[in-house]
mmCIF file of C-alpha atoms in Angstrom:
data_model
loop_
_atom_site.group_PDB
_atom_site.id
_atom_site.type_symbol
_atom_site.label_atom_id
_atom_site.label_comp_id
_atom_site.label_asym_id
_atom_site.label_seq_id
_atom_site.Cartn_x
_atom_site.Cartn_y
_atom_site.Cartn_z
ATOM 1 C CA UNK A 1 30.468 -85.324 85.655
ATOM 2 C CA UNK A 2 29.815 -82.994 82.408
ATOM 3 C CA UNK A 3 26.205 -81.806 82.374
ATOM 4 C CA UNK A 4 24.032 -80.148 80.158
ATOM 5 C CA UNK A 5 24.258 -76.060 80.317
ATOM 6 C CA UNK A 6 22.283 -73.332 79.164
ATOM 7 C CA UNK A 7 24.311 -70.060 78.206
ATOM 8 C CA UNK A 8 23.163 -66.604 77.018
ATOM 9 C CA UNK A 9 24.116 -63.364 76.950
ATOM 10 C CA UNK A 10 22.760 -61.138 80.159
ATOM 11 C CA UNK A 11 23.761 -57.617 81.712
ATOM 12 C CA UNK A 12 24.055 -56.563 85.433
ATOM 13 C CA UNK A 13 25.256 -53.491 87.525
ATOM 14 C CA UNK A 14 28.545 -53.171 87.867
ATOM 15 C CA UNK A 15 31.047 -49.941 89.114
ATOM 16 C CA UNK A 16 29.148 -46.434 88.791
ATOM 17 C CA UNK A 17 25.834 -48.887 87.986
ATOM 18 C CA UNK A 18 26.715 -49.109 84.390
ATOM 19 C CA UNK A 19 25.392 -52.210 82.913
ATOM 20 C CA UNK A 20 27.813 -54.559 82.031
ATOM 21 C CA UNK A 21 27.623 -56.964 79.109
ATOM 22 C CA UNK A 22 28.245 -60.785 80.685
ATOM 23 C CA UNK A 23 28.156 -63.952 79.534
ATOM 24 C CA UNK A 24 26.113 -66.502 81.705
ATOM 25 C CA UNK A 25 26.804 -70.391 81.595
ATOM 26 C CA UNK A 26 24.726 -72.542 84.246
ATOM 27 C CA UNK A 27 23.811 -75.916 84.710
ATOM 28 C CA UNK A 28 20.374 -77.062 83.474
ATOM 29 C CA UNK A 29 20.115 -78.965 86.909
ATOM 30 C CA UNK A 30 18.636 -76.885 89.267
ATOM 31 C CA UNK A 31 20.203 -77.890 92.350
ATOM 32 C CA UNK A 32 21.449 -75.445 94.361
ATOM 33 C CA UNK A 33 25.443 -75.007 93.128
ATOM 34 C CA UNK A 34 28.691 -71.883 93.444
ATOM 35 C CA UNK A 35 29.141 -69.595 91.241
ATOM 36 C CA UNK A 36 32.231 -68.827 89.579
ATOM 37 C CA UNK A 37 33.613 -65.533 88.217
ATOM 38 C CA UNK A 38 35.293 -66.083 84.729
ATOM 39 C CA UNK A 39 37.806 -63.185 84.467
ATOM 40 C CA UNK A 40 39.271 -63.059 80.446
ATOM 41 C CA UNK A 41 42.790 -62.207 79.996
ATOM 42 C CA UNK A 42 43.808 -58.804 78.005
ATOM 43 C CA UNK A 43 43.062 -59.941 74.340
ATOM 44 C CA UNK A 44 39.378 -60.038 75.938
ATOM 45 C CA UNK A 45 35.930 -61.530 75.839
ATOM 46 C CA UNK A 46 37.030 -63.800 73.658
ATOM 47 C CA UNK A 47 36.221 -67.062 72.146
ATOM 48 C CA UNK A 48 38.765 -68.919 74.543
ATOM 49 C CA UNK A 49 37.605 -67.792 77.866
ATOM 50 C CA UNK A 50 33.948 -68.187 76.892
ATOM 51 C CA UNK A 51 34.168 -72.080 76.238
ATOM 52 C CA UNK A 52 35.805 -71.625 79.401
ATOM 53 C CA UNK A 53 32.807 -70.301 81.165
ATOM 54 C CA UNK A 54 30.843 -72.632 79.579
ATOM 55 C CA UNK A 55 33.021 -75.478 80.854
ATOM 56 C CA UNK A 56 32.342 -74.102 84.587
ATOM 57 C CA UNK A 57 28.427 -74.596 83.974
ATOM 58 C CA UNK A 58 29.472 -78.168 82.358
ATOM 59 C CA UNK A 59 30.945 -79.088 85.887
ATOM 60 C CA UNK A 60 27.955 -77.848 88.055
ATOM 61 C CA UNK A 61 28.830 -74.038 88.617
ATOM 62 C CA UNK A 62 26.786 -70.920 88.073
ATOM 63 C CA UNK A 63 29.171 -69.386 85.760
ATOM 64 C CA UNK A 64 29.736 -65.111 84.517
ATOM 65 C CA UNK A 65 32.114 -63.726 82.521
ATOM 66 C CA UNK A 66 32.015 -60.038 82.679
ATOM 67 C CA UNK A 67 32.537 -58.519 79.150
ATOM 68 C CA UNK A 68 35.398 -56.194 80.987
ATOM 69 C CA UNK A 69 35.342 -53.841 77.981
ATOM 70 C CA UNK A 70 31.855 -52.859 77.613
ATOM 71 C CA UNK A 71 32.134 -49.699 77.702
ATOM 72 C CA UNK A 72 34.602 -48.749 75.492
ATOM 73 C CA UNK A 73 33.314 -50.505 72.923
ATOM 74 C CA UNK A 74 29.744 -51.910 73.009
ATOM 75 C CA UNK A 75 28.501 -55.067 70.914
ATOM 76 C CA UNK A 76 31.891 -54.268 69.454
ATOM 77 C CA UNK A 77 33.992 -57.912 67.897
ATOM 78 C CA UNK A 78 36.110 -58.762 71.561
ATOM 79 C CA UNK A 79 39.268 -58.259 69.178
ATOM 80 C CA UNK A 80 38.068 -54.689 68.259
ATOM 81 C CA UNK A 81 36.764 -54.051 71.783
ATOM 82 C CA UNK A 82 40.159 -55.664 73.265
ATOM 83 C CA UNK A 83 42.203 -52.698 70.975
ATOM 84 C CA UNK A 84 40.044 -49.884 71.665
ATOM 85 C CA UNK A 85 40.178 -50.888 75.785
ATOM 86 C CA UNK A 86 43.930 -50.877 75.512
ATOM 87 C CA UNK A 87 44.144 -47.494 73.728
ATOM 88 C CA UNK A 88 42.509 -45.840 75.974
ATOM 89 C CA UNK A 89 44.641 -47.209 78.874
ATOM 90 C CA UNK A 90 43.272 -50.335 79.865
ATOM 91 C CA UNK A 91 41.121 -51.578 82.771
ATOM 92 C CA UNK A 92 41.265 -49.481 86.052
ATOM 93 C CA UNK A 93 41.496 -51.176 88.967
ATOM 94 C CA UNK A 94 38.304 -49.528 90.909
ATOM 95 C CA UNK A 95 36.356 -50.265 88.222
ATOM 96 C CA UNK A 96 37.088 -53.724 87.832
ATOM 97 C CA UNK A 97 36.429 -54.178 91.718
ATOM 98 C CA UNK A 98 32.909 -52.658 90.830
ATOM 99 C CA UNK A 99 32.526 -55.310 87.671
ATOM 100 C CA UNK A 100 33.607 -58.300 89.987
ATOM 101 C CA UNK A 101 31.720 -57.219 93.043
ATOM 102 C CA UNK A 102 28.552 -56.858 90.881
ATOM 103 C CA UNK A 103 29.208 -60.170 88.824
ATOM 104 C CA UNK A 104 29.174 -61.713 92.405
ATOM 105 C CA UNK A 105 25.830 -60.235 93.516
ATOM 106 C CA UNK A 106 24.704 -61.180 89.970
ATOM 107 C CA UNK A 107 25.737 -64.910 91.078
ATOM 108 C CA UNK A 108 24.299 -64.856 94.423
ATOM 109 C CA UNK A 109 20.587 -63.649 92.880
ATOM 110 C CA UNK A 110 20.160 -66.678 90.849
ATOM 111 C CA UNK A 111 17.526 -69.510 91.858
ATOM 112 C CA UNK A 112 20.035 -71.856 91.754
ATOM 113 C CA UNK A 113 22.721 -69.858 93.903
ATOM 114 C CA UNK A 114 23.711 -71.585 97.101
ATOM 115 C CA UNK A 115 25.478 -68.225 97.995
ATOM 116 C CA UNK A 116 29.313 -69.067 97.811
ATOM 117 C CA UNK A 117 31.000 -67.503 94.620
ATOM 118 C CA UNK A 118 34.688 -68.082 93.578
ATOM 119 C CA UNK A 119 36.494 -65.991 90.970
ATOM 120 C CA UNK A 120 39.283 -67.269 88.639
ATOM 121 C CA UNK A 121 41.630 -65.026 86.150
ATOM 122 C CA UNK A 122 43.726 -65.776 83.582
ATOM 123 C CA UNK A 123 47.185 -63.832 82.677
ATOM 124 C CA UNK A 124 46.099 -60.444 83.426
ATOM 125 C CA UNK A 125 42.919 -62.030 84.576
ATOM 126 C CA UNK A 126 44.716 -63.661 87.061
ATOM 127 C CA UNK A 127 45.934 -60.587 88.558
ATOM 128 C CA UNK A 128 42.406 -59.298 88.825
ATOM 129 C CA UNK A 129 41.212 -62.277 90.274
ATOM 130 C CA UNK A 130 43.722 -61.498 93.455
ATOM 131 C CA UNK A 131 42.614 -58.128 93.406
ATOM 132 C CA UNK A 132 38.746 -59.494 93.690
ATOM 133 C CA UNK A 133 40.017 -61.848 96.385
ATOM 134 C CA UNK A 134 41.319 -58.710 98.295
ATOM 135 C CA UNK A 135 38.069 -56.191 97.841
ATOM 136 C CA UNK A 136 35.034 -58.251 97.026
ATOM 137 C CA UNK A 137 33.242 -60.479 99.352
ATOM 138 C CA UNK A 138 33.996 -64.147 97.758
ATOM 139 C CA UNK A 139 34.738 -67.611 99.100
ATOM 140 C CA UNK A 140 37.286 -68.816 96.920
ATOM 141 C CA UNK A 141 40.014 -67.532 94.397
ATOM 142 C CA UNK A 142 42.038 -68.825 91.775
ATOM 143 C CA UNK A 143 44.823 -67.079 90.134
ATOM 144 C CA UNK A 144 46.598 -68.556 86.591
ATOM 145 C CA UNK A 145 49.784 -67.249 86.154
ATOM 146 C CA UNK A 146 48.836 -63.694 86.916
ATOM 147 C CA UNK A 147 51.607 -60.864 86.612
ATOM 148 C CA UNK A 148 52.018 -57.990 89.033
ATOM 149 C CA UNK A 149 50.348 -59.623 91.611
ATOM 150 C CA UNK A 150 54.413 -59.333 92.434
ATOM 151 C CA UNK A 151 56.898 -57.034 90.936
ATOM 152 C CA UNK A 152 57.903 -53.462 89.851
ATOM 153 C CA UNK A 153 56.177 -53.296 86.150
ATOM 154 C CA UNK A 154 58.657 -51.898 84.128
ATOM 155 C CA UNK A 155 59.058 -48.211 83.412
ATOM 156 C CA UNK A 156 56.468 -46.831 81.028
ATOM 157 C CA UNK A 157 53.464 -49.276 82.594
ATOM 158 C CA UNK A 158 50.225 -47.620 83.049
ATOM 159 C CA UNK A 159 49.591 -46.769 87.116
ATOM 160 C CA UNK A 160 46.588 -49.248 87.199
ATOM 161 C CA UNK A 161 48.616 -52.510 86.774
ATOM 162 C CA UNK A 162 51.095 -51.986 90.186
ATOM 163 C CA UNK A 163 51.829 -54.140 92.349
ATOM 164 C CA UNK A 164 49.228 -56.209 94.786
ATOM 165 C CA UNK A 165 51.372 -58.185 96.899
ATOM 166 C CA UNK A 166 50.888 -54.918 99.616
ATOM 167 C CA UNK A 167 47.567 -55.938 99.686
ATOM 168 C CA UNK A 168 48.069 -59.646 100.882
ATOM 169 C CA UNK A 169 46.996 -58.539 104.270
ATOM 170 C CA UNK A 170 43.100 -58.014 102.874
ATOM 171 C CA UNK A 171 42.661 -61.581 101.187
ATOM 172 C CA UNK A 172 39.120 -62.714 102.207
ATOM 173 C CA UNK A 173 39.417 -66.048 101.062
ATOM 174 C CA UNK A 174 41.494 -69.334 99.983
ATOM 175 C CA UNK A 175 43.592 -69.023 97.188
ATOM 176 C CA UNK A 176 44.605 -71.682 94.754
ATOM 177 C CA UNK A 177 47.794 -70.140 92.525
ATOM 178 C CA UNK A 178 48.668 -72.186 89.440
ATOM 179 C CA UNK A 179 52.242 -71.016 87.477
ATOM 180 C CA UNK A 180 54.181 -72.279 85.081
ATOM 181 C CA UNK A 181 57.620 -73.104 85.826
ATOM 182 C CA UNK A 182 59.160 -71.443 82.406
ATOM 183 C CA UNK A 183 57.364 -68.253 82.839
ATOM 184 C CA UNK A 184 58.800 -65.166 83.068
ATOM 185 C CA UNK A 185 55.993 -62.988 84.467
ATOM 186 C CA UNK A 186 55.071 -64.306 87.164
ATOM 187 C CA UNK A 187 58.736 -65.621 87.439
ATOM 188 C CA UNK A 188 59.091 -68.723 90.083
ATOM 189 C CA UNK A 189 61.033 -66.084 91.913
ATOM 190 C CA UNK A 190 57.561 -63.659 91.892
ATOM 191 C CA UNK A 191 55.656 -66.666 93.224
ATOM 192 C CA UNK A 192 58.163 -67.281 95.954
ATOM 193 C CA UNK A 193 57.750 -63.678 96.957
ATOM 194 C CA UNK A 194 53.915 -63.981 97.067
ATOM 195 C CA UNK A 195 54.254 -67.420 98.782
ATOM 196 C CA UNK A 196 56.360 -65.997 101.575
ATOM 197 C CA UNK A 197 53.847 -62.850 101.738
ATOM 198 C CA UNK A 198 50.815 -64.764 102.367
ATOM 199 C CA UNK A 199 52.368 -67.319 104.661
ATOM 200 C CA UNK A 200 53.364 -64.496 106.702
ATOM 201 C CA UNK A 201 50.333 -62.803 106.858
ATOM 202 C CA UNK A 202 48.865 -66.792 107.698
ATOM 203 C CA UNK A 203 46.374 -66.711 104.505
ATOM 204 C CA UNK A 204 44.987 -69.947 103.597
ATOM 205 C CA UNK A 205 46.548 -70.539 100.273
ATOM 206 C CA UNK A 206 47.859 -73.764 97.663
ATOM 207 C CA UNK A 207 50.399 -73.164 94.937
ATOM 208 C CA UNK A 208 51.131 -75.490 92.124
ATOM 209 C CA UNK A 209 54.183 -75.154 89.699
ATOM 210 C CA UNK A 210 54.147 -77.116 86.831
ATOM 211 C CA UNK A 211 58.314 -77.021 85.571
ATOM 212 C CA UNK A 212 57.629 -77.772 81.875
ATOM 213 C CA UNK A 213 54.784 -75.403 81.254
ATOM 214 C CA UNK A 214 55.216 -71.162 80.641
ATOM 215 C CA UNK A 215 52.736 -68.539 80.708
ATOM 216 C CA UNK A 216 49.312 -69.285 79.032
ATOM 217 C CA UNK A 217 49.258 -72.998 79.310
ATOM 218 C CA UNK A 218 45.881 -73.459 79.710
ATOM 219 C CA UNK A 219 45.121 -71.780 76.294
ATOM 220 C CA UNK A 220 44.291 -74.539 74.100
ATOM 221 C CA UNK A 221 44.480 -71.952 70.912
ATOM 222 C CA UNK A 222 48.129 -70.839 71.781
ATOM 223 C CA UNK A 223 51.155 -72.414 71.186
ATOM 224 C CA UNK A 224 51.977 -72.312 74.917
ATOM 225 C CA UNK A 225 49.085 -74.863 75.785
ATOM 226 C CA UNK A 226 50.492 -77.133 77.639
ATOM 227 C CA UNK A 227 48.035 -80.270 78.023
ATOM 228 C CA UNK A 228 49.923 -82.449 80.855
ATOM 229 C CA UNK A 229 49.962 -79.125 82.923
ATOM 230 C CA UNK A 230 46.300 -78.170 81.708
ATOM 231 C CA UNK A 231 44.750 -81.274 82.765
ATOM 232 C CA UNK A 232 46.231 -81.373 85.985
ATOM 233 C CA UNK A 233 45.558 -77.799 86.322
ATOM 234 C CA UNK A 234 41.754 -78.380 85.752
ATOM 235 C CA UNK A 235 42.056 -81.092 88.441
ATOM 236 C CA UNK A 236 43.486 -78.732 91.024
ATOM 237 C CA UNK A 237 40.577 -76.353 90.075
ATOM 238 C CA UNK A 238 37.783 -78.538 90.359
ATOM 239 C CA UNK A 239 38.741 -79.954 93.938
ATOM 240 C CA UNK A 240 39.783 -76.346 95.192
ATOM 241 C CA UNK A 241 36.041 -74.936 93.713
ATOM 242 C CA UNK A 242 34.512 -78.298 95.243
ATOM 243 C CA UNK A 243 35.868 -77.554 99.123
ATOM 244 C CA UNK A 244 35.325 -73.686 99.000
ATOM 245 C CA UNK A 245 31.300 -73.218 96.733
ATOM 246 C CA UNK A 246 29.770 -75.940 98.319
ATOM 247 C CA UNK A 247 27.081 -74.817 100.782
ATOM 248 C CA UNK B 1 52.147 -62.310 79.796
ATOM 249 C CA UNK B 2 50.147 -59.755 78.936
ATOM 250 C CA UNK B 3 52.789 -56.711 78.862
ATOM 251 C CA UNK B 4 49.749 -53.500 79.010
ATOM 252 C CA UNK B 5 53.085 -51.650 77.463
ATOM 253 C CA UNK B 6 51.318 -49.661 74.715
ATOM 254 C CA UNK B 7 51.954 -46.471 72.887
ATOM 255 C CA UNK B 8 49.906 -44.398 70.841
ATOM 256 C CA UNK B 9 50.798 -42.734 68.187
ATOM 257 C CA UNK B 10 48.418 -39.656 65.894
ATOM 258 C CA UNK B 11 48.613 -40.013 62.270
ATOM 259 C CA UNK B 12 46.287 -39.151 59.463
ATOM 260 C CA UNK B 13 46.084 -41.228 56.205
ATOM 261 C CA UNK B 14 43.919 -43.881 55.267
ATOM 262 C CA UNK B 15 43.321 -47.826 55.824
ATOM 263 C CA UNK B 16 41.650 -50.601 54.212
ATOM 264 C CA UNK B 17 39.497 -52.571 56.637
ATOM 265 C CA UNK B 18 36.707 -54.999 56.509
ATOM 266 C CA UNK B 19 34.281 -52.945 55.099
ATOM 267 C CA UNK B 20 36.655 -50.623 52.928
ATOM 268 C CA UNK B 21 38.597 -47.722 53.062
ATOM 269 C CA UNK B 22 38.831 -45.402 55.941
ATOM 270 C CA UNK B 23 40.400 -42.501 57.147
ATOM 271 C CA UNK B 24 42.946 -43.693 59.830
ATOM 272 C CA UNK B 25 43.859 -40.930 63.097
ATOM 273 C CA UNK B 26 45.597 -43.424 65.150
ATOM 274 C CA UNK B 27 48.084 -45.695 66.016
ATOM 275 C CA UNK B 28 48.549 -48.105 68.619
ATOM 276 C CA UNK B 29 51.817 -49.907 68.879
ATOM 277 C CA UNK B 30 52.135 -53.204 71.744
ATOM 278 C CA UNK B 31 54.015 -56.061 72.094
ATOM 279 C CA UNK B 32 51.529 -58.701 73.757
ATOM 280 C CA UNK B 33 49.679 -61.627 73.211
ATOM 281 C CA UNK B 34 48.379 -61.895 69.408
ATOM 282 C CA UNK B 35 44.506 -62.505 68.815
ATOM 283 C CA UNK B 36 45.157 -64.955 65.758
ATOM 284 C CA UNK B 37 48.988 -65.139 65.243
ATOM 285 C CA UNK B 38 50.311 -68.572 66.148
ATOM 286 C CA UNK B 39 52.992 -66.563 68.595
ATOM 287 C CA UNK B 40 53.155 -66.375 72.641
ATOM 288 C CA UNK B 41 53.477 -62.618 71.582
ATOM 289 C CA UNK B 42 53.902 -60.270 68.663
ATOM 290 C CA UNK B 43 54.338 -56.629 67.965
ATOM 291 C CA UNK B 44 51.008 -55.683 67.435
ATOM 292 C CA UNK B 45 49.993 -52.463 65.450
ATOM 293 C CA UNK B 46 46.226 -50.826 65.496
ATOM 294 C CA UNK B 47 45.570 -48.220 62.541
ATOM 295 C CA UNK B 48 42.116 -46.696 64.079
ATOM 296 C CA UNK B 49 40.019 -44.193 63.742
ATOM 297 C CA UNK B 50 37.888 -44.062 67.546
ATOM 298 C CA UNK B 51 35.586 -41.248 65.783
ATOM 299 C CA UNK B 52 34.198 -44.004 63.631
ATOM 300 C CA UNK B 53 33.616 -47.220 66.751
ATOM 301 C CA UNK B 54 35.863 -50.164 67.339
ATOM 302 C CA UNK B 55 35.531 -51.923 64.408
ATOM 303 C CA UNK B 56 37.261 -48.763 62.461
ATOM 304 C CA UNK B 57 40.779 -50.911 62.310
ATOM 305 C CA UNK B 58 43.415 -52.410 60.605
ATOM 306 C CA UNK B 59 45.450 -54.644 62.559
ATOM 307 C CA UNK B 60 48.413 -56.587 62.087
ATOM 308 C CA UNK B 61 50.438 -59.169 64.643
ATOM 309 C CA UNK B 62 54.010 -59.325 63.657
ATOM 310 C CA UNK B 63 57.142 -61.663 64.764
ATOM 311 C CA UNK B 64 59.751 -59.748 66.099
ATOM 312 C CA UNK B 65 62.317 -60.012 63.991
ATOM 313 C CA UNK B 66 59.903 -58.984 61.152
ATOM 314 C CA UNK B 67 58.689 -56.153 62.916
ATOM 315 C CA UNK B 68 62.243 -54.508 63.453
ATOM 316 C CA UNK B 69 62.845 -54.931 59.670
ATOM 317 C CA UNK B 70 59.891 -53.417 58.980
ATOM 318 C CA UNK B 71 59.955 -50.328 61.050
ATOM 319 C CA UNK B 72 63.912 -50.057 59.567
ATOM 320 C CA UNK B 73 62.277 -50.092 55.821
ATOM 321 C CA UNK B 74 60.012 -47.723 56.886
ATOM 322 C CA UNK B 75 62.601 -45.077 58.428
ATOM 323 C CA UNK B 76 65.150 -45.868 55.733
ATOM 324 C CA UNK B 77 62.020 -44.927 52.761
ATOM 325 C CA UNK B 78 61.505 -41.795 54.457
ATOM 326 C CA UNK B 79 65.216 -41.338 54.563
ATOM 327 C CA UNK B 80 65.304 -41.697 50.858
ATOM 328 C CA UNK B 81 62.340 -39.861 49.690
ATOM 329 C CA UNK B 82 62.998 -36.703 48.272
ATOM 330 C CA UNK B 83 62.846 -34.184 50.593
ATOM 331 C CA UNK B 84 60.439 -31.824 48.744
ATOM 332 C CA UNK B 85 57.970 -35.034 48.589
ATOM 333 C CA UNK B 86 57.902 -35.202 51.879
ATOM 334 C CA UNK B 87 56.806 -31.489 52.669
ATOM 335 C CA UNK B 88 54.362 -31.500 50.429
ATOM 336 C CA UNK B 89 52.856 -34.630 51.939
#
């Protein structure tokens, strides 16, 4: 069911109280619905991830994308903002678990909030979106082909991109992982790792591998879009979002 | 993926960007996901100046292949400059 959507720019409280810039996409419905945490990949607030957002609110869902790079570079282009983040070494992991947690309380504040909010990440996104699942109080998470969640980064990586897989232990809620089968970061082998890690440590959890997709395939502006593994993708996302955000 | 490898590098000179010239302090060298370059990734370059905001940039996506050539032109130029050009610079 696509429905109509309003979507607007808004700010909230996020780490250390800064206000963080956020684009908000919900459904013109009022009936009580989740929300869903829209978490852009490294290039940024961009284009891509905000039709993105906007397709959340199309399917029923109260949905934010924090603008991760507000602060080094306000009402800056996302491509400029995206440049100036990464020169000055990229996202820290505290303060995105400040963003995310406030993006949730954001969520839960609306009229139409039913309470339950879900966050899903793509690429580095998707890494973040684990990390939200391990530190911020939400009821569903989705991970798309996230790197590091597994792995020794290479030498020379900044500090704030190790590992999570340590954390696995802390995941307070389901997790629906979607990977492509060509990728090399997160690698089938990574998955496997993370699979085995979260079995052990008996957290609910539902992989999918699609074998003729890489990285990125969900990025319809990208050469890696791949549409067979997109659509089911979406599918996968929509049931796993309609069992875990309904009140 | 996105690779967060990035280096920066100071330099002082000047770059053209969308509204004109500018003086450029800074470098920032990655190879990631483009922005507009129909590539999985690219070797990215950022000439910035921070001083002047965000938008204070000229940046390129390159392939590979293209990049390597390039940054061998470069070196090889500077090889063959004459020395006393160089110092003066």
């Amino acid at each position: 069911m696509i429905g109509d959507l309003r979507a607007e720019t808004i700010h909230f409280p996020g780490a250390g109280g800064d206000l963080v810039e956020a684009y908000l996409a919900q459904p013109l419905d009022a009936r009580p619905t989740g929300g869903v945490i829209v978490v852009h990949h490294m290039p940024g607030y961009d284009e891509g991830t905000l039709e993105m957002t906007r397709r959340f609110a199309a399917h029923g869902y109260l949905a934010v994308c924090p603008n991760l790079y507000t602060r080094e570079a306000p009402g800056a282009d996302p491509d400029d903002a995206a440049a100036a983040a990464r020169a000055a070494g990229g996202v820290p992991d505290e303060r995105f678990i400040g963003d995310a947690a406030g993006a949730a309380a954001y969520l839960r504040a609306l009229p139409a909030a039913n309470g339950r909010v879900g966050s899903i990440g793509y690429c580095s996104g998707g890494r973040q979106s684990f990390l939200a699942a391990c530190t911020v109080d939400l009821d569903a998470a989705v991970d798309c082909y996230g790197a590091f969640v597994v792995g020794t980064p290479p030498e020379g990586f900044p500090l704030q991109v190790g590992p999570l897989v340590d954390r696995v232990g802390d995941l307070r809620c389901p997790l629906l992982g979607l990977f492509g089968g060509e990728d090399s970061y997160p690698s089938p082998a990574d998955t496997a790792v993370l699979e085995q890690a979260l079995t052990a440590a008996g957290k609910p959890f539902e992989f999918h591998t699609y074998d003729d997709a890489g990285h990125a395939f969900f990025a319809t502006d990208r050469p890696s879009y791949r549409p067979m593994a997109a659509k089911d993708g979406w599918q996968r996302i929509w049931a796993f979002f309609g069992r875990h955000l309904s009140a | 993926m996105c690779t967060y490898q990035t280096t920066n590098v100071p330099v002082s000179g000047s770059g053209k960007g969308a509204s004109g010239w500018f003086p450029v302090t800074a470098a920032t060298v990655y190879f990631d996901h483009p922005v507009d370059a129909p590539a999985g990734h690219t070797l990215n370059i950022d000439f910035r100046n921070p001083d002047r905001g965000a938008a204070a940039r000229v940046a390129v996506e390159l392939d590979p292949a293209g990049a390597r050539e390039l940054a061998e032109a470069i070196l090889a130029m500077l090889s063959a400059a004459p020395p006393a050009l160089l110092t003066e610079a």
